[in-house]
């Protein structure tokens, strides 16, 4: 059998065991304690001892005391607070049965102290209940009701019908003792409702006993009799001695009402006998009062006196000054301990609050500092980023400058290479040619065709000179301080005169030059005539150079609303798209080649562009590949007022 089987047995089957079977229960207990050590679970033992103590509480106070003490010892040894609490309650109950009020209060206050620290509030209610009963027996009804109200609140919260049934009975009893029968009855009725629901023999007997008592007080003798009989029957069946005694006392009172004094004496004596065996002094006290009254009625003076003395003695033993002050002292001690405990809790709470506030404050300070640090860090980062960005921009700018300078250097380098090439090739070629011709003349003796050779030498020299002139021109044009001789010229005079210079050359290639002058309009241009002539020379000589034989050249000039223009258009090979970007750069000889072996230096168009810009004009090229090229010069219109 495992430990929990035993546990189940105790708590499920025990309620079905009648009180008469307590001997066997005792035997069972001794079997348990003699089980091997492994079998004894300490908490289970505490529970068993407490349970047996509970069962004995209404039949044998000494046994209750014995088992509860055992439970207390084990519980204290294993420091099991709950077990200790229940044991204190049981010991308190044993003292209650013995009508030892100071010890009852002492143990229930001990129990209450523990109950306040545990989550099970029902135990607290149970303590309040018993303390209320003790106050009731001391005739301290206000205090008694106060305790009962506390217990009632807990039982209501916990919805404990069993607890409520008890507490309504106890509240009713307090009102009854105050002779407030109305409120007493109200509470007994509530108890009766719960009694019908729960059907617990103990509370059934108590409820009926209480009702019987109130009926008796109201002179409802029959009802009092019926309820007392029901209470006695139930209490006897289940051997609830305290209820048997108190009910016997009530029945004895009923007999006195009926003036049946002999029967009353008989029952009171029965009650005293049982109460003595239990040690319950308050019921003995009540029984002696009954005996005293009965003997008085039947006129037995001796017995009357003796019983009265007994009654007084028992009453005084219960409520002497010593007991009163003991109880007061205990209550004060409990209050003091409670206050101290509360003070400790308060101080701890304050300390915790202080600590909490400090931690909170420190936390805020820390967070604040962190925020400031982060902010500063962020600022520095941003500043650094800005500087970096600026430096990056600066570097990009410098890179760009370097790039342009590099490009310029490349350009200059290329120009230098071009120049060297011209000097090496284009100047050497005419010189070689002249030297060859001179050799031929020397070898022919007498020389024939001398004139012809001289003409060729003459032309070759011209060509060399032109090249040198071009080089000098381009060099001079690029000087920033080169001067211009501005004047007004009439294009109608200037262009035909210029074109005339090229007629012989055109004739040699069977090319027709057409001049398209504007009708009856004199075009005046504000310009430097020499420079304009250099521009025109280059364009006209190019047109002739790159035109096929038997083609035409058109020279046109005029004025629009916006500018003065001069156009030279040929029917040569035209200019390829890929050549356009390079054609105005120096030393660029492109796809189109001279058609009759003319000179080509790659400087002409560069000179044209530079000079046109110096004359505040622009040069455009319009050409379709294979369909000729047109060079269009545009100059600002002469404004007399401006000039
Ligand atoms: P050059 O005439 O001494 O070669 P230019 O600077 O005048 O040098 O011309 C550069 C190049 O442009 C020429 O070599 C030629 O390929 C092209 N070009 C110039 N004028 C014309 C034109 N009217 N028709 C076709 N191609 C031309």
mmCIF file of C-alpha atoms in Angstrom, residues 278-500:
data_model
loop_
_atom_site.group_PDB
_atom_site.id
_atom_site.type_symbol
_atom_site.label_atom_id
_atom_site.label_comp_id
_atom_site.label_asym_id
_atom_site.label_seq_id
_atom_site.Cartn_x
_atom_site.Cartn_y
_atom_site.Cartn_z
ATOM 1 C CA UNK A 278 -15.990 15.432 29.129
ATOM 2 C CA UNK A 279 -14.778 18.167 31.508
ATOM 3 C CA UNK A 280 -17.141 20.801 30.118
ATOM 4 C CA UNK A 281 -17.691 23.149 33.013
ATOM 5 C CA UNK A 282 -20.096 25.651 31.412
ATOM 6 C CA UNK A 283 -22.746 22.970 30.746
ATOM 7 C CA UNK A 284 -22.291 21.603 34.316
ATOM 8 C CA UNK A 285 -22.847 25.151 35.522
ATOM 9 C CA UNK A 286 -26.119 25.358 33.496
ATOM 10 C CA UNK A 287 -27.290 21.964 34.824
ATOM 11 C CA UNK A 288 -26.683 22.981 38.452
ATOM 12 C CA UNK A 289 -28.746 26.135 37.853
ATOM 13 C CA UNK A 290 -31.585 23.895 36.606
ATOM 14 C CA UNK A 291 -31.261 21.626 39.647
ATOM 15 C CA UNK A 292 -31.260 24.603 41.966
ATOM 16 C CA UNK A 293 -34.478 25.953 40.374
ATOM 17 C CA UNK A 294 -36.198 22.548 40.384
ATOM 18 C CA UNK A 295 -35.370 21.809 44.027
ATOM 19 C CA UNK A 296 -36.463 25.303 44.949
ATOM 20 C CA UNK A 297 -39.845 24.681 43.288
ATOM 21 C CA UNK A 298 -40.405 21.427 45.061
ATOM 22 C CA UNK A 299 -39.209 23.007 48.325
ATOM 23 C CA UNK A 300 -36.143 20.908 49.111
ATOM 24 C CA UNK A 301 -34.102 23.565 50.912
ATOM 25 C CA UNK A 302 -30.882 21.601 51.416
ATOM 26 C CA UNK A 303 -30.642 20.430 47.863
ATOM 27 C CA UNK A 304 -31.579 23.910 46.706
ATOM 28 C CA UNK A 305 -28.686 25.440 48.624
ATOM 29 C CA UNK A 306 -26.119 22.814 47.646
ATOM 30 C CA UNK A 307 -26.965 23.059 43.994
ATOM 31 C CA UNK A 308 -26.899 26.840 44.127
ATOM 32 C CA UNK A 309 -23.433 26.748 45.674
ATOM 33 C CA UNK A 310 -22.259 24.345 42.936
ATOM 34 C CA UNK A 311 -23.699 26.639 40.334
ATOM 35 C CA UNK A 312 -21.892 29.702 41.772
ATOM 36 C CA UNK A 313 -18.637 27.783 42.134
ATOM 37 C CA UNK A 314 -18.667 26.614 38.495
ATOM 38 C CA UNK A 315 -19.701 30.024 37.228
ATOM 39 C CA UNK A 316 -16.878 31.709 39.156
ATOM 40 C CA UNK A 317 -14.351 29.112 38.025
ATOM 41 C CA UNK A 318 -15.189 30.005 34.480
ATOM 42 C CA UNK A 319 -15.297 33.738 34.812
ATOM 43 C CA UNK A 320 -12.923 34.767 37.563
ATOM 44 C CA UNK A 321 -10.819 37.899 37.321
ATOM 45 C CA UNK A 322 -7.655 35.916 36.793
ATOM 46 C CA UNK A 323 -9.070 34.272 33.677
ATOM 47 C CA UNK A 324 -10.353 37.574 32.382
ATOM 48 C CA UNK A 325 -7.018 39.305 32.768
ATOM 49 C CA UNK A 326 -5.179 36.323 31.284
ATOM 50 C CA UNK A 327 -7.342 36.546 28.188
ATOM 51 C CA UNK A 328 -6.919 40.306 27.996
ATOM 52 C CA UNK A 329 -3.140 39.887 28.353
ATOM 53 C CA UNK A 330 -3.083 37.313 25.579
ATOM 54 C CA UNK A 331 -5.100 39.500 23.285
ATOM 55 C CA UNK A 332 -2.857 42.463 23.999
ATOM 56 C CA UNK A 333 0.218 40.368 23.318
ATOM 57 C CA UNK A 334 -1.301 39.205 20.068
ATOM 58 C CA UNK A 335 -2.126 42.810 19.086
ATOM 59 C CA UNK A 336 1.397 43.905 20.054
ATOM 60 C CA UNK A 337 3.002 41.077 18.044
ATOM 61 C CA UNK A 338 0.754 41.895 15.133
ATOM 62 C CA UNK A 339 1.669 45.569 15.302
ATOM 63 C CA UNK A 340 5.345 44.714 15.474
ATOM 64 C CA UNK A 341 5.037 42.401 12.507
ATOM 65 C CA UNK A 342 3.198 45.129 10.622
ATOM 66 C CA UNK A 343 5.883 47.625 11.579
ATOM 67 C CA UNK A 344 8.560 45.282 10.253
ATOM 68 C CA UNK A 345 6.567 44.892 7.044
ATOM 69 C CA UNK A 346 6.136 48.669 6.811
ATOM 70 C CA UNK A 347 9.863 49.300 7.331
ATOM 71 C CA UNK A 348 10.708 46.654 4.765
ATOM 72 C CA UNK A 349 8.174 48.205 2.414
ATOM 73 C CA UNK A 350 9.687 51.646 2.962
ATOM 74 C CA UNK A 351 13.191 50.304 2.461
ATOM 75 C CA UNK A 352 12.057 48.607 -0.696
ATOM 76 C CA UNK A 353 10.335 51.805 -1.881
ATOM 77 C CA UNK A 354 13.479 53.792 -1.105
ATOM 78 C CA UNK A 355 15.587 51.309 -2.958
ATOM 79 C CA UNK A 356 13.091 51.266 -5.784
ATOM 80 C CA UNK A 357 13.046 55.074 -6.013
ATOM 81 C CA UNK A 358 16.826 55.224 -5.888
ATOM 82 C CA UNK A 359 17.132 52.567 -8.544
ATOM 83 C CA UNK A 360 14.562 54.415 -10.610
ATOM 84 C CA UNK A 361 16.427 57.701 -10.137
ATOM 85 C CA UNK A 362 19.766 56.043 -10.946
ATOM 86 C CA UNK A 363 18.121 54.453 -13.969
ATOM 87 C CA UNK A 364 16.854 57.846 -15.166
ATOM 88 C CA UNK A 365 20.259 59.465 -14.610
ATOM 89 C CA UNK A 366 21.924 56.642 -16.448
ATOM 90 C CA UNK A 367 19.449 56.833 -19.326
ATOM 91 C CA UNK A 368 19.829 60.630 -19.457
ATOM 92 C CA UNK A 369 23.622 60.353 -19.544
ATOM 93 C CA UNK A 370 23.370 57.678 -22.186
ATOM 94 C CA UNK A 371 21.033 59.855 -24.263
ATOM 95 C CA UNK A 372 23.425 62.831 -23.986
ATOM 96 C CA UNK A 373 26.390 60.649 -24.939
ATOM 97 C CA UNK A 374 24.509 59.238 -27.887
ATOM 98 C CA UNK A 375 23.467 62.733 -28.928
ATOM 99 C CA UNK A 376 27.068 64.033 -28.743
ATOM 100 C CA UNK A 377 28.299 60.977 -30.536
ATOM 101 C CA UNK A 378 25.709 61.491 -33.225
ATOM 102 C CA UNK A 379 26.678 65.156 -33.588
ATOM 103 C CA UNK A 380 30.351 64.254 -33.916
ATOM 104 C CA UNK A 381 29.514 61.570 -36.414
ATOM 105 C CA UNK A 382 27.457 64.013 -38.459
ATOM 106 C CA UNK A 383 30.239 66.593 -38.325
ATOM 107 C CA UNK A 384 32.799 64.004 -39.383
ATOM 108 C CA UNK A 385 30.481 62.832 -42.169
ATOM 109 C CA UNK A 386 30.051 66.419 -43.353
ATOM 110 C CA UNK A 387 33.805 66.943 -43.361
ATOM 111 C CA UNK A 388 34.247 63.688 -45.192
ATOM 112 C CA UNK A 389 31.612 64.737 -47.708
ATOM 113 C CA UNK A 390 33.338 68.097 -48.207
ATOM 114 C CA UNK A 391 36.689 66.381 -48.623
ATOM 115 C CA UNK A 392 35.110 63.973 -51.082
ATOM 116 C CA UNK A 393 33.662 66.870 -53.083
ATOM 117 C CA UNK A 394 37.010 68.618 -52.960
ATOM 118 C CA UNK A 395 38.745 65.495 -54.194
ATOM 119 C CA UNK A 396 36.162 65.086 -56.965
ATOM 120 C CA UNK A 397 36.719 68.716 -57.964
ATOM 121 C CA UNK A 398 40.475 68.297 -57.921
ATOM 122 C CA UNK A 399 40.071 65.099 -59.895
ATOM 123 C CA UNK A 400 37.986 66.938 -62.439
ATOM 124 C CA UNK A 401 40.561 69.707 -62.665
ATOM 125 C CA UNK A 402 43.290 67.120 -63.006
ATOM 126 C CA UNK A 403 41.253 65.411 -65.686
ATOM 127 C CA UNK A 404 40.849 68.650 -67.690
ATOM 128 C CA UNK A 405 44.479 69.504 -67.215
ATOM 129 C CA UNK A 406 45.355 66.017 -68.278
ATOM 130 C CA UNK A 407 43.187 66.347 -71.338
ATOM 131 C CA UNK A 408 44.823 69.708 -72.067
ATOM 132 C CA UNK A 409 48.259 68.167 -71.673
ATOM 133 C CA UNK A 410 47.255 65.313 -73.972
ATOM 134 C CA UNK A 411 45.993 67.861 -76.469
ATOM 135 C CA UNK A 412 49.226 69.851 -76.253
ATOM 136 C CA UNK A 413 51.212 66.676 -76.592
ATOM 137 C CA UNK A 414 49.220 65.712 -79.637
ATOM 138 C CA UNK A 415 49.740 69.174 -81.096
ATOM 139 C CA UNK A 416 53.441 68.927 -80.449
ATOM 140 C CA UNK A 417 53.486 65.487 -82.167
ATOM 141 C CA UNK A 418 51.517 67.018 -85.078
ATOM 142 C CA UNK A 419 53.995 69.860 -85.336
ATOM 143 C CA UNK A 420 56.951 67.521 -85.326
ATOM 144 C CA UNK A 421 55.217 65.457 -87.982
ATOM 145 C CA UNK A 422 54.636 68.524 -90.165
ATOM 146 C CA UNK A 423 58.189 69.655 -89.712
ATOM 147 C CA UNK A 424 59.544 66.179 -90.326
ATOM 148 C CA UNK A 425 57.320 65.242 -93.214
ATOM 149 C CA UNK A 426 55.551 68.181 -94.778
ATOM 150 C CA UNK A 427 58.565 70.475 -94.740
ATOM 151 C CA UNK A 428 61.100 67.846 -95.667
ATOM 152 C CA UNK A 429 59.046 66.703 -98.659
ATOM 153 C CA UNK A 430 59.160 70.057 -100.553
ATOM 154 C CA UNK A 431 62.836 70.488 -99.717
ATOM 155 C CA UNK A 432 63.651 67.022 -101.080
ATOM 156 C CA UNK A 433 61.622 67.804 -104.122
ATOM 157 C CA UNK A 434 63.543 71.060 -104.763
ATOM 158 C CA UNK A 435 66.884 69.307 -104.238
ATOM 159 C CA UNK A 436 65.870 66.621 -106.760
ATOM 160 C CA UNK A 437 64.900 69.194 -109.359
ATOM 161 C CA UNK A 438 68.190 71.114 -108.851
ATOM 162 C CA UNK A 439 70.068 67.846 -109.412
ATOM 163 C CA UNK A 440 68.162 67.242 -112.645
ATOM 164 C CA UNK A 441 69.036 70.760 -113.903
ATOM 165 C CA UNK A 442 72.742 70.246 -113.074
ATOM 166 C CA UNK A 443 72.849 66.895 -114.860
ATOM 167 C CA UNK A 444 71.258 68.230 -118.098
ATOM 168 C CA UNK A 445 73.937 70.244 -119.825
ATOM 169 C CA UNK A 446 72.753 72.387 -121.445
ATOM 170 C CA UNK A 447 69.589 72.042 -119.490
ATOM 171 C CA UNK A 448 66.325 71.680 -121.428
ATOM 172 C CA UNK A 449 62.917 72.592 -119.907
ATOM 173 C CA UNK A 450 64.681 74.742 -117.372
ATOM 174 C CA UNK A 451 61.719 77.054 -117.185
ATOM 175 C CA UNK A 452 59.405 74.167 -116.371
ATOM 176 C CA UNK A 453 61.631 72.994 -113.508
ATOM 177 C CA UNK A 454 61.976 76.501 -112.174
ATOM 178 C CA UNK A 455 58.164 76.824 -112.136
ATOM 179 C CA UNK A 456 57.852 73.607 -110.119
ATOM 180 C CA UNK A 457 60.561 74.761 -107.690
ATOM 181 C CA UNK A 458 58.732 78.052 -107.436
ATOM 182 C CA UNK A 459 55.440 76.311 -106.574
ATOM 183 C CA UNK A 460 57.087 73.961 -104.116
ATOM 184 C CA UNK A 461 58.684 76.881 -102.298
ATOM 185 C CA UNK A 462 55.276 78.575 -102.160
ATOM 186 C CA UNK A 463 53.729 75.493 -100.669
ATOM 187 C CA UNK A 464 56.480 75.247 -98.013
ATOM 188 C CA UNK A 465 56.108 78.905 -97.255
ATOM 189 C CA UNK A 466 52.339 78.534 -96.892
ATOM 190 C CA UNK A 467 52.847 75.787 -94.392
ATOM 191 C CA UNK A 468 55.257 77.877 -92.379
ATOM 192 C CA UNK A 469 52.781 80.772 -92.622
ATOM 193 C CA UNK A 470 49.997 78.547 -91.310
ATOM 194 C CA UNK A 471 52.152 77.484 -88.380
ATOM 195 C CA UNK A 472 53.032 81.051 -87.599
ATOM 196 C CA UNK A 473 49.374 82.110 -87.971
ATOM 197 C CA UNK A 474 48.018 79.514 -85.606
ATOM 198 C CA UNK A 475 50.696 80.371 -83.112
ATOM 199 C CA UNK A 476 49.957 84.095 -83.338
ATOM 200 C CA UNK A 477 46.146 83.635 -83.223
ATOM 201 C CA UNK A 478 46.460 81.797 -79.932
ATOM 202 C CA UNK A 479 48.404 84.610 -78.272
ATOM 203 C CA UNK A 480 45.988 86.348 -75.872
ATOM 204 C CA UNK A 481 47.289 89.871 -76.634
ATOM 205 C CA UNK A 482 47.097 89.632 -80.459
ATOM 206 C CA UNK A 483 45.500 92.794 -81.862
ATOM 207 C CA UNK A 484 42.687 93.138 -84.448
ATOM 208 C CA UNK A 485 42.091 95.955 -86.923
ATOM 209 C CA UNK A 486 38.323 96.475 -86.811
ATOM 210 C CA UNK A 487 36.653 98.262 -89.746
ATOM 211 C CA UNK A 488 33.534 98.181 -91.902
ATOM 212 C CA UNK A 489 33.817 96.299 -95.116
ATOM 213 C CA UNK A 490 31.274 95.765 -97.846
ATOM 214 C CA UNK A 491 30.895 92.098 -98.619
ATOM 215 C CA UNK A 492 29.589 92.795 -102.141
ATOM 216 C CA UNK A 493 33.014 94.195 -103.011
ATOM 217 C CA UNK A 494 35.149 92.031 -100.773
ATOM 218 C CA UNK A 495 33.932 88.538 -101.707
ATOM 219 C CA UNK A 496 33.978 88.779 -105.537
ATOM 220 C CA UNK A 497 37.527 90.224 -105.351
ATOM 221 C CA UNK A 498 38.591 87.286 -103.221
ATOM 222 C CA UNK A 499 36.897 84.674 -105.385
ATOM 223 C CA UNK A 500 38.735 86.091 -108.456
#
